[in-house]
């Protein structure tokens, strides 16, 4: 049974990510951990008004957080109508990213799913600051980022963008094998031609990737670099109407561009495609 960690700030965006995850693994009964960090509220306790009452107020915040998580769980089970998933609630005053990595280790988490931005994000962006920090710090397990208030549809077309600059492992690519099998989906390996041809290292890594995926339904797609690498990839995602875009953890420059460059941010915002970040093998 998979263990899937889903952080929530009780926003519509967070709930949509939870619902998406529950539907994605509908045919694979999983243990869901609904997790909330109330560290932001705790930081307010530094006010002189709360001196001497910190522990009492933290306990109150904990109870309130647990109650809201339970309400989210009940809403999910009601919306799903029937489910074989099981649920656990974890609430903490720790910083979000620190707590996530602790839970990944202590609960043997297999997958993290979260919304692309929280309830305080108003800018037309694809990835908010908390999701960006999570992408930077979660190395051990796959991370699936769901665009805000995205309606669930079965993924039939999955893209895996790679520069072939590092080697791959079977464990790292497990999600690219499991998710397509659940939905009989097609996976396309996307490469942007930054140079005229692949160097020896890239060729070796491509061979390794093809060897690992030789029994899977994978295609190759070479793209000319008409714009920046990130913009080229996101335009391809839009044109091909991909349902999930996968990248490796070490492709941080691509992720940073999604967060920073206005043109790419706008494209990513409009296409609203879930982003699957595969774990590091370092």
mmCIF file of C-alpha atoms in Angstrom:
data_model
loop_
_atom_site.group_PDB
_atom_site.id
_atom_site.type_symbol
_atom_site.label_atom_id
_atom_site.label_comp_id
_atom_site.label_asym_id
_atom_site.label_seq_id
_atom_site.Cartn_x
_atom_site.Cartn_y
_atom_site.Cartn_z
ATOM 1 C CA UNK A 1 0.000 0.000 0.000
ATOM 2 C CA UNK A 2 1.335 3.419 -0.985
ATOM 3 C CA UNK A 3 1.631 6.203 1.566
ATOM 4 C CA UNK A 4 0.771 9.574 0.043
ATOM 5 C CA UNK A 5 1.429 12.823 1.888
ATOM 6 C CA UNK A 6 -0.806 15.778 1.017
ATOM 7 C CA UNK A 7 -0.093 19.108 2.752
ATOM 8 C CA UNK A 8 -3.079 21.421 3.168
ATOM 9 C CA UNK A 9 -3.661 25.029 4.193
ATOM 10 C CA UNK A 10 -7.426 24.398 3.948
ATOM 11 C CA UNK A 11 -7.685 26.339 0.689
ATOM 12 C CA UNK A 12 -9.646 25.253 -2.385
ATOM 13 C CA UNK A 13 -6.329 24.753 -4.157
ATOM 14 C CA UNK A 14 -5.090 22.334 -1.492
ATOM 15 C CA UNK A 15 -8.371 20.412 -1.523
ATOM 16 C CA UNK A 16 -8.265 20.059 -5.311
ATOM 17 C CA UNK A 17 -4.763 18.578 -5.013
ATOM 18 C CA UNK A 18 -6.015 16.089 -2.417
ATOM 19 C CA UNK A 19 -9.018 15.134 -4.544
ATOM 20 C CA UNK A 20 -6.795 14.763 -7.624
ATOM 21 C CA UNK A 21 -4.440 12.438 -5.726
ATOM 22 C CA UNK A 22 -7.305 10.336 -4.379
ATOM 23 C CA UNK A 23 -8.729 9.910 -7.894
ATOM 24 C CA UNK A 24 -5.307 9.324 -9.473
ATOM 25 C CA UNK A 25 -4.699 6.334 -7.187
ATOM 26 C CA UNK A 26 -8.343 5.281 -7.026
ATOM 27 C CA UNK A 27 -7.556 1.782 -8.294
ATOM 28 C CA UNK A 28 -4.573 1.429 -5.974
ATOM 29 C CA UNK A 29 -5.825 1.691 -2.369
ATOM 30 C CA UNK A 30 -3.411 3.955 -0.505
ATOM 31 C CA UNK A 31 -2.802 5.457 2.917
ATOM 32 C CA UNK A 32 -3.290 9.217 2.744
ATOM 33 C CA UNK A 33 -1.687 11.548 5.267
ATOM 34 C CA UNK A 34 -3.521 14.875 5.423
ATOM 35 C CA UNK A 35 -0.963 17.283 6.846
ATOM 36 C CA UNK A 36 -1.159 20.862 8.094
ATOM 37 C CA UNK A 37 1.594 23.132 9.377
ATOM 38 C CA UNK A 38 0.307 26.015 11.501
ATOM 39 C CA UNK A 39 3.781 27.515 11.887
ATOM 40 C CA UNK A 40 2.585 30.827 10.414
ATOM 41 C CA UNK A 41 0.059 31.261 13.223
ATOM 42 C CA UNK A 42 2.629 30.264 15.828
ATOM 43 C CA UNK A 43 4.976 32.995 14.619
ATOM 44 C CA UNK A 44 2.394 35.525 15.773
ATOM 45 C CA UNK A 45 2.921 34.319 19.330
ATOM 46 C CA UNK A 46 6.088 36.400 19.481
ATOM 47 C CA UNK A 47 3.815 39.354 20.170
ATOM 48 C CA UNK A 48 4.141 40.630 23.724
ATOM 49 C CA UNK A 49 0.423 40.007 24.190
ATOM 50 C CA UNK A 50 1.044 36.255 24.147
ATOM 51 C CA UNK A 51 4.094 36.063 26.421
ATOM 52 C CA UNK A 52 3.533 33.336 28.986
ATOM 53 C CA UNK A 53 0.655 31.805 27.039
ATOM 54 C CA UNK A 54 2.568 30.242 24.154
ATOM 55 C CA UNK A 55 2.118 26.580 25.109
ATOM 56 C CA UNK A 56 -1.575 27.008 25.804
ATOM 57 C CA UNK A 57 -2.174 28.802 22.518
ATOM 58 C CA UNK A 58 -0.126 26.266 20.532
ATOM 59 C CA UNK A 59 -2.316 23.502 21.945
ATOM 60 C CA UNK A 60 -5.395 25.446 20.882
ATOM 61 C CA UNK A 61 -3.970 25.892 17.389
ATOM 62 C CA UNK A 62 -3.165 22.178 17.242
ATOM 63 C CA UNK A 63 -6.732 21.203 18.145
ATOM 64 C CA UNK A 64 -8.146 23.645 15.596
ATOM 65 C CA UNK A 65 -5.794 22.330 12.915
ATOM 66 C CA UNK A 66 -6.727 18.713 13.626
ATOM 67 C CA UNK A 67 -10.435 19.581 13.498
ATOM 68 C CA UNK A 68 -10.045 21.284 10.114
ATOM 69 C CA UNK A 69 -8.044 18.335 8.747
ATOM 70 C CA UNK A 70 -10.788 15.979 9.899
ATOM 71 C CA UNK A 71 -13.372 18.146 8.142
ATOM 72 C CA UNK A 72 -11.287 17.957 4.952
ATOM 73 C CA UNK A 73 -11.136 14.161 5.271
ATOM 74 C CA UNK A 74 -14.912 13.912 5.696
ATOM 75 C CA UNK A 75 -15.508 16.169 2.675
ATOM 76 C CA UNK A 76 -13.168 14.050 0.561
ATOM 77 C CA UNK A 77 -14.786 10.737 1.478
ATOM 78 C CA UNK A 78 -18.188 12.292 0.789
ATOM 79 C CA UNK A 79 -17.120 13.658 -2.607
ATOM 80 C CA UNK A 80 -15.511 10.344 -3.574
ATOM 81 C CA UNK A 81 -18.723 8.526 -2.559
ATOM 82 C CA UNK A 82 -16.746 5.322 -2.163
ATOM 83 C CA UNK A 83 -13.050 4.771 -1.529
ATOM 84 C CA UNK A 84 -10.645 2.068 -0.418
ATOM 85 C CA UNK A 85 -8.122 4.632 0.792
ATOM 86 C CA UNK A 86 -7.300 5.010 4.481
ATOM 87 C CA UNK A 87 -6.430 8.285 6.184
ATOM 88 C CA UNK A 88 -4.185 9.716 8.866
ATOM 89 C CA UNK A 89 -3.993 13.310 10.113
ATOM 90 C CA UNK A 90 -0.758 15.007 11.151
ATOM 91 C CA UNK A 91 -0.582 18.618 12.352
ATOM 92 C CA UNK A 92 2.505 20.459 13.538
ATOM 93 C CA UNK A 93 3.905 23.855 14.455
ATOM 94 C CA UNK A 94 7.098 23.093 12.518
ATOM 95 C CA UNK A 95 8.032 24.906 9.317
ATOM 96 C CA UNK A 96 6.258 23.322 6.332
ATOM 97 C CA UNK A 97 9.260 22.017 4.369
ATOM 98 C CA UNK A 98 11.091 20.771 7.486
ATOM 99 C CA UNK A 99 8.001 18.930 8.658
ATOM 100 C CA UNK A 100 7.384 17.369 5.238
ATOM 101 C CA UNK A 101 10.857 15.825 5.126
ATOM 102 C CA UNK A 102 10.513 14.518 8.696
ATOM 103 C CA UNK A 103 7.185 12.900 7.838
ATOM 104 C CA UNK A 104 8.595 11.399 4.634
ATOM 105 C CA UNK A 105 11.212 9.614 6.746
ATOM 106 C CA UNK A 106 9.061 8.640 9.739
ATOM 107 C CA UNK A 107 5.988 7.500 7.775
ATOM 108 C CA UNK A 108 7.787 5.888 4.813
ATOM 109 C CA UNK A 109 6.034 8.215 2.381
ATOM 110 C CA UNK A 110 6.031 7.127 -1.271
ATOM 111 C CA UNK A 111 4.538 10.228 -2.870
ATOM 112 C CA UNK A 112 3.899 13.888 -2.019
ATOM 113 C CA UNK A 113 1.046 15.751 -3.710
ATOM 114 C CA UNK A 114 0.354 19.437 -3.153
ATOM 115 C CA UNK A 115 -1.343 22.425 -4.737
ATOM 116 C CA UNK A 116 0.740 24.766 -6.856
ATOM 117 C CA UNK A 117 -0.010 27.689 -4.564
ATOM 118 C CA UNK A 118 -1.725 28.438 -1.270
ATOM 119 C CA UNK A 119 -4.739 30.508 -0.347
ATOM 120 C CA UNK A 120 -2.690 33.706 0.019
ATOM 121 C CA UNK A 121 -1.314 33.597 -3.547
ATOM 122 C CA UNK A 122 -3.102 36.011 -5.871
ATOM 123 C CA UNK A 123 -0.553 36.607 -8.630
ATOM 124 C CA UNK A 124 -1.043 34.852 -11.991
ATOM 125 C CA UNK A 125 1.650 32.291 -11.309
ATOM 126 C CA UNK A 126 1.911 28.542 -11.747
ATOM 127 C CA UNK A 127 4.062 27.837 -8.697
ATOM 128 C CA UNK A 128 3.741 29.686 -5.384
ATOM 129 C CA UNK A 129 6.531 30.185 -2.872
ATOM 130 C CA UNK A 130 5.690 27.211 -0.612
ATOM 131 C CA UNK A 131 5.461 24.810 -3.558
ATOM 132 C CA UNK A 132 8.718 26.191 -4.939
ATOM 133 C CA UNK A 133 10.443 25.594 -1.585
ATOM 134 C CA UNK A 134 9.018 22.073 -1.476
ATOM 135 C CA UNK A 135 10.397 21.335 -4.946
ATOM 136 C CA UNK A 136 13.819 22.543 -3.807
ATOM 137 C CA UNK A 137 13.908 20.486 -0.598
ATOM 138 C CA UNK A 138 12.052 17.215 -1.304
ATOM 139 C CA UNK A 139 14.661 14.889 -2.813
ATOM 140 C CA UNK A 140 13.741 11.385 -1.707
ATOM 141 C CA UNK A 141 10.260 10.844 -3.177
ATOM 142 C CA UNK A 142 8.241 11.998 -6.197
ATOM 143 C CA UNK A 143 6.411 15.309 -5.819
ATOM 144 C CA UNK A 144 3.277 16.060 -7.832
ATOM 145 C CA UNK A 145 2.263 19.728 -8.086
ATOM 146 C CA UNK A 146 -1.385 20.348 -9.029
ATOM 147 C CA UNK A 147 -2.430 23.708 -10.572
ATOM 148 C CA UNK A 148 -4.972 25.674 -8.563
ATOM 149 C CA UNK A 149 -8.534 24.353 -8.671
ATOM 150 C CA UNK A 150 -7.778 21.915 -11.498
ATOM 151 C CA UNK A 151 -10.594 19.502 -12.340
ATOM 152 C CA UNK A 152 -9.460 15.885 -12.316
ATOM 153 C CA UNK A 153 -9.173 14.061 -15.627
ATOM 154 C CA UNK A 154 -7.483 10.725 -16.217
ATOM 155 C CA UNK A 155 -3.936 11.299 -17.505
ATOM 156 C CA UNK A 156 -3.609 9.821 -20.984
ATOM 157 C CA UNK A 157 -0.616 11.795 -22.302
ATOM 158 C CA UNK A 158 2.485 12.218 -20.138
ATOM 159 C CA UNK A 159 5.628 14.100 -21.081
ATOM 160 C CA UNK A 160 9.069 13.559 -19.526
ATOM 161 C CA UNK A 161 11.435 16.463 -20.228
ATOM 162 C CA UNK A 162 15.140 15.660 -19.922
ATOM 163 C CA UNK A 163 18.483 17.054 -21.013
ATOM 164 C CA UNK A 164 20.131 13.605 -20.573
ATOM 165 C CA UNK A 165 22.824 15.264 -18.459
ATOM 166 C CA UNK A 166 22.667 12.731 -15.615
ATOM 167 C CA UNK A 167 22.111 9.030 -15.334
ATOM 168 C CA UNK A 168 18.828 7.470 -14.229
ATOM 169 C CA UNK A 169 17.816 4.722 -11.837
ATOM 170 C CA UNK A 170 14.894 2.298 -11.926
ATOM 171 C CA UNK A 171 13.630 3.647 -8.595
ATOM 172 C CA UNK A 172 13.714 7.225 -9.850
ATOM 173 C CA UNK A 173 11.543 6.373 -12.850
ATOM 174 C CA UNK A 174 8.962 4.247 -11.001
ATOM 175 C CA UNK A 175 6.217 6.931 -11.253
ATOM 176 C CA UNK A 176 6.710 7.086 -15.031
ATOM 177 C CA UNK A 177 5.951 3.377 -15.148
ATOM 178 C CA UNK A 178 3.179 3.152 -12.551
ATOM 179 C CA UNK A 179 0.960 6.088 -13.533
ATOM 180 C CA UNK A 180 0.793 5.226 -17.267
ATOM 181 C CA UNK A 181 -0.082 1.610 -16.424
ATOM 182 C CA UNK A 182 -3.017 2.752 -14.275
ATOM 183 C CA UNK A 183 -4.564 4.618 -17.207
ATOM 184 C CA UNK A 184 -3.021 3.012 -20.295
ATOM 185 C CA UNK A 185 -1.338 6.362 -20.911
ATOM 186 C CA UNK A 186 1.310 7.269 -23.466
ATOM 187 C CA UNK A 187 4.651 8.693 -22.260
ATOM 188 C CA UNK A 188 6.811 10.891 -24.485
ATOM 189 C CA UNK A 189 10.435 11.721 -23.661
ATOM 190 C CA UNK A 190 10.955 15.390 -24.554
ATOM 191 C CA UNK A 191 14.406 16.769 -25.334
ATOM 192 C CA UNK A 192 15.241 20.314 -26.407
ATOM 193 C CA UNK A 193 18.165 20.477 -28.846
ATOM 194 C CA UNK A 194 20.442 22.977 -27.108
ATOM 195 C CA UNK A 195 23.384 21.728 -29.228
ATOM 196 C CA UNK A 196 23.605 20.193 -32.691
ATOM 197 C CA UNK A 197 24.065 16.701 -31.282
ATOM 198 C CA UNK A 198 24.268 14.857 -27.961
ATOM 199 C CA UNK A 199 27.696 14.455 -26.388
ATOM 200 C CA UNK A 200 29.007 11.060 -25.246
ATOM 201 C CA UNK A 201 27.670 11.478 -21.703
ATOM 202 C CA UNK A 202 24.213 12.449 -22.924
ATOM 203 C CA UNK A 203 24.170 9.503 -25.336
ATOM 204 C CA UNK A 204 25.111 7.118 -22.523
ATOM 205 C CA UNK A 205 22.388 8.540 -20.279
ATOM 206 C CA UNK A 206 19.815 8.317 -23.070
ATOM 207 C CA UNK A 207 20.802 4.688 -23.654
ATOM 208 C CA UNK A 208 20.396 4.035 -19.908
ATOM 209 C CA UNK A 209 16.951 5.647 -19.940
ATOM 210 C CA UNK A 210 15.829 3.616 -22.950
ATOM 211 C CA UNK A 211 17.174 0.418 -21.384
ATOM 212 C CA UNK A 212 15.252 1.033 -18.148
ATOM 213 C CA UNK A 213 12.068 1.853 -20.074
ATOM 214 C CA UNK A 214 12.420 -0.737 -22.856
ATOM 215 C CA UNK A 215 9.258 -2.581 -21.852
ATOM 216 C CA UNK A 216 7.221 0.613 -21.519
ATOM 217 C CA UNK A 217 5.222 2.583 -24.073
ATOM 218 C CA UNK A 218 7.715 5.455 -24.425
ATOM 219 C CA UNK A 219 8.215 7.707 -27.454
ATOM 220 C CA UNK A 220 11.026 10.191 -28.169
ATOM 221 C CA UNK A 221 10.423 13.771 -29.271
ATOM 222 C CA UNK A 222 13.289 16.117 -30.193
ATOM 223 C CA UNK A 223 12.370 19.824 -30.088
ATOM 224 C CA UNK A 224 14.282 22.690 -31.736
ATOM 225 C CA UNK A 225 15.223 25.396 -29.237
ATOM 226 C CA UNK A 226 13.176 28.249 -30.699
ATOM 227 C CA UNK A 227 13.063 30.119 -27.388
ATOM 228 C CA UNK A 228 14.456 29.395 -23.937
ATOM 229 C CA UNK A 229 14.470 25.719 -22.952
ATOM 230 C CA UNK A 230 11.625 26.177 -20.469
ATOM 231 C CA UNK A 231 9.485 28.188 -22.888
ATOM 232 C CA UNK A 232 10.021 25.613 -25.645
ATOM 233 C CA UNK A 233 8.951 22.783 -23.333
ATOM 234 C CA UNK A 234 5.890 24.583 -22.003
ATOM 235 C CA UNK A 235 4.744 25.521 -25.512
ATOM 236 C CA UNK A 236 5.045 21.838 -26.452
ATOM 237 C CA UNK A 237 3.004 20.850 -23.395
ATOM 238 C CA UNK A 238 0.315 23.304 -24.523
ATOM 239 C CA UNK A 239 0.320 22.221 -28.171
ATOM 240 C CA UNK A 240 0.205 18.505 -27.342
ATOM 241 C CA UNK A 241 -2.248 19.007 -24.457
ATOM 242 C CA UNK A 242 -0.192 16.836 -22.123
ATOM 243 C CA UNK A 243 -1.916 15.757 -18.913
ATOM 244 C CA UNK A 244 1.251 15.560 -16.778
ATOM 245 C CA UNK A 245 4.741 16.981 -17.303
ATOM 246 C CA UNK A 246 7.532 15.093 -15.516
ATOM 247 C CA UNK A 247 11.039 16.389 -14.824
ATOM 248 C CA UNK A 248 13.920 15.234 -12.624
ATOM 249 C CA UNK A 249 14.730 16.945 -9.330
ATOM 250 C CA UNK A 250 18.070 18.209 -10.602
ATOM 251 C CA UNK A 251 16.403 20.236 -13.383
ATOM 252 C CA UNK A 252 16.267 23.166 -10.963
ATOM 253 C CA UNK A 253 17.011 25.753 -13.654
ATOM 254 C CA UNK A 254 13.820 24.758 -15.463
ATOM 255 C CA UNK A 255 11.820 24.952 -12.239
ATOM 256 C CA UNK A 256 13.321 28.343 -11.383
ATOM 257 C CA UNK A 257 12.301 29.640 -14.799
ATOM 258 C CA UNK A 258 8.704 28.571 -14.173
ATOM 259 C CA UNK A 259 8.860 30.653 -11.014
ATOM 260 C CA UNK A 260 10.760 33.640 -12.437
ATOM 261 C CA UNK A 261 10.414 34.329 -16.178
ATOM 262 C CA UNK A 262 7.201 36.200 -16.972
ATOM 263 C CA UNK A 263 6.616 34.632 -20.406
ATOM 264 C CA UNK A 264 7.055 31.082 -19.104
ATOM 265 C CA UNK A 265 5.035 31.821 -15.955
ATOM 266 C CA UNK A 266 2.157 33.009 -18.121
ATOM 267 C CA UNK A 267 2.283 29.939 -20.385
ATOM 268 C CA UNK A 268 2.440 27.610 -17.380
ATOM 269 C CA UNK A 269 -0.440 29.420 -15.712
ATOM 270 C CA UNK A 270 -2.619 29.084 -18.801
ATOM 271 C CA UNK A 271 -1.974 25.423 -19.603
ATOM 272 C CA UNK A 272 -2.574 24.248 -16.019
ATOM 273 C CA UNK A 273 -0.737 20.936 -16.336
ATOM 274 C CA UNK A 274 0.332 18.987 -13.219
ATOM 275 C CA UNK A 275 4.104 18.921 -12.712
ATOM 276 C CA UNK A 276 5.694 15.654 -11.545
ATOM 277 C CA UNK A 277 9.161 16.115 -10.017
ATOM 278 C CA UNK A 278 11.044 12.809 -9.937
ATOM 279 C CA UNK A 279 13.386 12.257 -6.965
ATOM 280 C CA UNK A 280 17.140 12.718 -6.886
ATOM 281 C CA UNK A 281 19.408 9.665 -7.036
ATOM 282 C CA UNK A 282 22.429 11.422 -5.483
#
